[in-house]
Amino acid sequence: MENKKYLSRAWREMTAQKGWIKPLLVLMLVDMIPVAGTFFCEGYLLGWGREAAWGMTKSFRRDAGDIGKHGKWGLIAWVVNLIWVLPVAIVVAIFRHMPVAGSAILVVGYVVLAAVRTLAKAASLRAVIYDALEPGLQVRRVLKMAGHNLGGLVRCWLIGLLKVAVYALAALILVGSLFPVMFVGTSAQSSSAAAQLLMLSLPLYLVLLLALFVVVTFFAVLCTMLEYRAYGYWMATFEPDKWGAYKEPMPFEVKQQQAAYTASQPQPQPQPQPQPQPQAAQPAEGAVPEAPAEPEEVVEPQIEPAAKPAEQEHTVIDVEAEPVEPEPEPEPEPEPEPETPAEPEGNEQ
């Protein structure tokens, strides 16, 4: 989940080590060097933002590092900002000097210019991550990134307003310090004492200007460091470790394309399922096959004949009569009458 506290994170990581203010003082002095010093300082601060984009949470390095690479990154950032901002600044300047341009149009123009400057800084960090100029000039790609995480980019812009506040405060101090000098200068025209006071106050005023310049430069470097660190946190949400060549789509674009393709595919319509026919179930692999169950036949109720009652005693039971052994014939008597054989005993009815 994205940590949205960009400013507090940047401040905590910047002040994590003791003596963190010393490198800032050195950067302030380097930034005062025209051209080369400005490029080196800008590249150094972009390098710390680049580390945040790669998920590194350590504080900024205490040494100068690769001076050539930092100078190159500062030059790349300067060119990217120039290409992004210059056309819009020219258009705003043209409208500003046109008599038909109203205040509303100028306000819109300044808002657009501020938005373009914010996008230019994001594009500069993208170019530094690739260590090349071309990735920072991909306007459509940077606009897609801004639309994908607009809230994070707005937070970076708000942190950038800290430097604007520093410059505005310095301007107020400068203008306020001019009033005594102008008053003394006016009085000097009519009084020799006022002229002497003016001559004495000018060196003090120059010292004040020098001190103001040093303080403003220091706070400008500090605010720029926090700002570029915030841009690094914002860039980390796009997963730089998964980036390919700068012309290839970014991870969030790939996910959007996949989602659009899935949504464009027709959804399969549910087909009517055929009525299951009684058939043998296929045995699962490795299972012991079972004999298929035969379908149950519908048996119509039939009136079965009553059971045959058990035969009672009066029931005739066919029993074979045991043969009666013939009695031994008696010795013949003189002409006895013949006897008929006895009938077998019948079953009782």
PDB file of N, CA and C in Angstrom, residues 80-125:
ATOM      1  N   VAL A  80      15.142  18.919 -20.269  1.00  0.00           N
ATOM      2  CA  VAL A  80      13.756  18.435 -20.205  1.00  0.00           C
ATOM      3  C   VAL A  80      12.828  19.552 -19.740  1.00  0.00           C
ATOM      4  N   ASN A  81      13.200  20.262 -18.690  1.00  0.00           N
ATOM      5  CA  ASN A  81      12.370  21.370 -18.206  1.00  0.00           C
ATOM      6  C   ASN A  81      12.220  22.462 -19.258  1.00  0.00           C
ATOM      7  N   LEU A  82      13.304  22.728 -19.977  1.00  0.00           N
ATOM      8  CA  LEU A  82      13.240  23.768 -21.011  1.00  0.00           C
ATOM      9  C   LEU A  82      12.267  23.377 -22.115  1.00  0.00           C
ATOM     10  N   ILE A  83      12.316  22.131 -22.579  1.00  0.00           N
ATOM     11  CA  ILE A  83      11.443  21.693 -23.670  1.00  0.00           C
ATOM     12  C   ILE A  83       9.986  21.656 -23.227  1.00  0.00           C
ATOM     13  N   TRP A  84       9.745  21.288 -21.983  1.00  0.00           N
ATOM     14  CA  TRP A  84       8.376  21.203 -21.495  1.00  0.00           C
ATOM     15  C   TRP A  84       7.790  22.589 -21.225  1.00  0.00           C
ATOM     16  N   VAL A  85       8.560  23.449 -20.572  1.00  0.00           N
ATOM     17  CA  VAL A  85       8.007  24.690 -20.025  1.00  0.00           C
ATOM     18  C   VAL A  85       8.059  25.837 -21.021  1.00  0.00           C
ATOM     19  N   LEU A  86       9.106  25.910 -21.848  1.00  0.00           N
ATOM     20  CA  LEU A  86       9.305  27.082 -22.697  1.00  0.00           C
ATOM     21  C   LEU A  86       8.119  27.367 -23.618  1.00  0.00           C
ATOM     22  N   PRO A  87       7.550  26.389 -24.332  1.00  0.00           N
ATOM     23  CA  PRO A  87       6.401  26.715 -25.212  1.00  0.00           C
ATOM     24  C   PRO A  87       5.216  27.294 -24.455  1.00  0.00           C
ATOM     25  N   VAL A  88       4.907  26.722 -23.292  1.00  0.00           N
ATOM     26  CA  VAL A  88       3.773  27.221 -22.508  1.00  0.00           C
ATOM     27  C   VAL A  88       4.072  28.613 -21.973  1.00  0.00           C
ATOM     28  N   ALA A  89       5.317  28.844 -21.541  1.00  0.00           N
ATOM     29  CA  ALA A  89       5.681  30.172 -21.032  1.00  0.00           C
ATOM     30  C   ALA A  89       5.576  31.230 -22.121  1.00  0.00           C
ATOM     31  N   ILE A  90       5.939  30.877 -23.332  1.00  0.00           N
ATOM     32  CA  ILE A  90       5.834  31.833 -24.443  1.00  0.00           C
ATOM     33  C   ILE A  90       4.373  32.184 -24.706  1.00  0.00           C
ATOM     34  N   VAL A  91       3.498  31.182 -24.704  1.00  0.00           N
ATOM     35  CA  VAL A  91       2.070  31.437 -24.935  1.00  0.00           C
ATOM     36  C   VAL A  91       1.505  32.331 -23.834  1.00  0.00           C
ATOM     37  N   VAL A  92       1.849  32.065 -22.586  1.00  0.00           N
ATOM     38  CA  VAL A  92       1.354  32.882 -21.482  1.00  0.00           C
ATOM     39  C   VAL A  92       1.868  34.309 -21.604  1.00  0.00           C
ATOM     40  N   ALA A  93       3.126  34.462 -22.007  1.00  0.00           N
ATOM     41  CA  ALA A  93       3.682  35.808 -22.170  1.00  0.00           C
ATOM     42  C   ALA A  93       2.975  36.576 -23.280  1.00  0.00           C
ATOM     43  N   ILE A  94       2.626  35.875 -24.352  1.00  0.00           N
ATOM     44  CA  ILE A  94       1.903  36.531 -25.444  1.00  0.00           C
ATOM     45  C   ILE A  94       0.540  37.015 -24.979  1.00  0.00           C
ATOM     46  N   PHE A  95      -0.182  36.168 -24.266  1.00  0.00           N
ATOM     47  CA  PHE A  95      -1.501  36.579 -23.765  1.00  0.00           C
ATOM     48  C   PHE A  95      -1.380  37.707 -22.742  1.00  0.00           C
ATOM     49  N   ARG A  96      -0.290  37.716 -22.005  1.00  0.00           N
ATOM     50  CA  ARG A  96      -0.128  38.744 -20.987  1.00  0.00           C
ATOM     51  C   ARG A  96       0.000  40.135 -21.614  1.00  0.00           C
ATOM     52  N   HIS A  97       0.608  40.200 -22.774  1.00  0.00           N
ATOM     53  CA  HIS A  97       0.816  41.503 -23.423  1.00  0.00           C
ATOM     54  C   HIS A  97      -0.284  41.836 -24.428  1.00  0.00           C
ATOM     55  N   MET A  98      -1.284  40.990 -24.534  1.00  0.00           N
ATOM     56  CA  MET A  98      -2.405  41.281 -25.425  1.00  0.00           C
ATOM     57  C   MET A  98      -3.450  42.090 -24.665  1.00  0.00           C
ATOM     58  N   PRO A  99      -3.937  43.186 -25.265  1.00  0.00           N
ATOM     59  CA  PRO A  99      -4.928  44.004 -24.542  1.00  0.00           C
ATOM     60  C   PRO A  99      -6.269  43.308 -24.348  1.00  0.00           C
ATOM     61  N   VAL A 100      -6.559  42.328 -25.207  1.00  0.00           N
ATOM     62  CA  VAL A 100      -7.871  41.664 -25.091  1.00  0.00           C
ATOM     63  C   VAL A 100      -7.870  40.576 -24.033  1.00  0.00           C
ATOM     64  N   ALA A 101      -6.694  40.210 -23.568  1.00  0.00           N
ATOM     65  CA  ALA A 101      -6.617  39.118 -22.591  1.00  0.00           C
ATOM     66  C   ALA A 101      -7.067  39.621 -21.225  1.00  0.00           C
ATOM     67  N   GLY A 102      -8.018  38.941 -20.670  1.00  0.00           N
ATOM     68  CA  GLY A 102      -8.510  39.319 -19.363  1.00  0.00           C
ATOM     69  C   GLY A 102      -7.718  38.655 -18.256  1.00  0.00           C
ATOM     70  N   SER A 103      -8.050  39.028 -17.038  1.00  0.00           N
ATOM     71  CA  SER A 103      -7.346  38.451 -15.884  1.00  0.00           C
ATOM     72  C   SER A 103      -7.644  36.968 -15.732  1.00  0.00           C
ATOM     73  N   ALA A 104      -8.870  36.548 -16.098  1.00  0.00           N
ATOM     74  CA  ALA A 104      -9.218  35.134 -15.986  1.00  0.00           C
ATOM     75  C   ALA A 104      -8.350  34.281 -16.895  1.00  0.00           C
ATOM     76  N   ILE A 105      -8.103  34.770 -18.118  1.00  0.00           N
ATOM     77  CA  ILE A 105      -7.265  34.005 -19.053  1.00  0.00           C
ATOM     78  C   ILE A 105      -5.841  33.911 -18.517  1.00  0.00           C
ATOM     79  N   LEU A 106      -5.347  34.985 -17.940  1.00  0.00           N
ATOM     80  CA  LEU A 106      -3.998  34.955 -17.388  1.00  0.00           C
ATOM     81  C   LEU A 106      -3.904  33.987 -16.208  1.00  0.00           C
ATOM     82  N   VAL A 107      -4.934  33.970 -15.377  1.00  0.00           N
ATOM     83  CA  VAL A 107      -4.934  33.036 -14.241  1.00  0.00           C
ATOM     84  C   VAL A 107      -4.901  31.598 -14.743  1.00  0.00           C
ATOM     85  N   VAL A 108      -5.722  31.312 -15.756  1.00  0.00           N
ATOM     86  CA  VAL A 108      -5.717  29.966 -16.339  1.00  0.00           C
ATOM     87  C   VAL A 108      -4.348  29.650 -16.919  1.00  0.00           C
ATOM     88  N   GLY A 109      -3.750  30.620 -17.572  1.00  0.00           N
ATOM     89  CA  GLY A 109      -2.426  30.402 -18.153  1.00  0.00           C
ATOM     90  C   GLY A 109      -1.382  30.092 -17.099  1.00  0.00           C
ATOM     91  N   TYR A 110      -1.409  30.802 -15.970  1.00  0.00           N
ATOM     92  CA  TYR A 110      -0.447  30.549 -14.900  1.00  0.00           C
ATOM     93  C   TYR A 110      -0.686  29.181 -14.246  1.00  0.00           C
ATOM     94  N   VAL A 111      -1.950  28.789 -14.145  1.00  0.00           N
ATOM     95  CA  VAL A 111      -2.249  27.460 -13.590  1.00  0.00           C
ATOM     96  C   VAL A 111      -1.710  26.370 -14.511  1.00  0.00           C
ATOM     97  N   VAL A 112      -1.927  26.537 -15.805  1.00  0.00           N
ATOM     98  CA  VAL A 112      -1.402  25.561 -16.771  1.00  0.00           C
ATOM     99  C   VAL A 112       0.120  25.528 -16.722  1.00  0.00           C
ATOM    100  N   LEU A 113       0.736  26.684 -16.583  1.00  0.00           N
ATOM    101  CA  LEU A 113       2.197  26.737 -16.508  1.00  0.00           C
ATOM    102  C   LEU A 113       2.711  26.008 -15.270  1.00  0.00           C
ATOM    103  N   ALA A 114       2.029  26.182 -14.144  1.00  0.00           N
ATOM    104  CA  ALA A 114       2.438  25.472 -12.928  1.00  0.00           C
ATOM    105  C   ALA A 114       2.276  23.965 -13.085  1.00  0.00           C
ATOM    106  N   ALA A 115       1.187  23.551 -13.741  1.00  0.00           N
ATOM    107  CA  ALA A 115       0.975  22.118 -13.963  1.00  0.00           C
ATOM    108  C   ALA A 115       2.056  21.548 -14.876  1.00  0.00           C
ATOM    109  N   VAL A 116       2.421  22.289 -15.905  1.00  0.00           N
ATOM    110  CA  VAL A 116       3.449  21.812 -16.828  1.00  0.00           C
ATOM    111  C   VAL A 116       4.806  21.728 -16.135  1.00  0.00           C
ATOM    112  N   ARG A 117       5.105  22.668 -15.266  1.00  0.00           N
ATOM    113  CA  ARG A 117       6.356  22.600 -14.513  1.00  0.00           C
ATOM    114  C   ARG A 117       6.391  21.361 -13.623  1.00  0.00           C
ATOM    115  N   THR A 118       5.267  21.013 -13.020  1.00  0.00           N
ATOM    116  CA  THR A 118       5.203  19.803 -12.197  1.00  0.00           C
ATOM    117  C   THR A 118       5.433  18.560 -13.043  1.00  0.00           C
ATOM    118  N   LEU A 119       4.790  18.495 -14.202  1.00  0.00           N
ATOM    119  CA  LEU A 119       4.993  17.362 -15.104  1.00  0.00           C
ATOM    120  C   LEU A 119       6.435  17.300 -15.596  1.00  0.00           C
ATOM    121  N   ALA A 120       7.039  18.466 -15.825  1.00  0.00           N
ATOM    122  CA  ALA A 120       8.418  18.500 -16.293  1.00  0.00           C
ATOM    123  C   ALA A 120       9.372  17.919 -15.255  1.00  0.00           C
ATOM    124  N   LYS A 121       9.131  18.192 -13.986  1.00  0.00           N
ATOM    125  CA  LYS A 121       9.982  17.623 -12.950  1.00  0.00           C
ATOM    126  C   LYS A 121       9.826  16.108 -12.865  1.00  0.00           C
ATOM    127  N   ALA A 122       8.588  15.633 -13.012  1.00  0.00           N
ATOM    128  CA  ALA A 122       8.381  14.185 -13.046  1.00  0.00           C
ATOM    129  C   ALA A 122       9.074  13.567 -14.253  1.00  0.00           C
ATOM    130  N   ALA A 123       8.993  14.243 -15.393  1.00  0.00           N
ATOM    131  CA  ALA A 123       9.663  13.740 -16.593  1.00  0.00           C
ATOM    132  C   ALA A 123      11.178  13.766 -16.422  1.00  0.00           C
ATOM    133  N   SER A 124      11.699  14.752 -15.706  1.00  0.00           N
ATOM    134  CA  SER A 124      13.142  14.822 -15.461  1.00  0.00           C
ATOM    135  C   SER A 124      13.608  13.631 -14.649  1.00  0.00           C
ATOM    136  N   LEU A 125      12.866  13.282 -13.623  1.00  0.00           N
ATOM    137  CA  LEU A 125      13.246  12.124 -12.808  1.00  0.00           C
ATOM    138  C   LEU A 125      13.144  10.832 -13.615  1.00  0.00           C
TER     139      LEU A 125
END
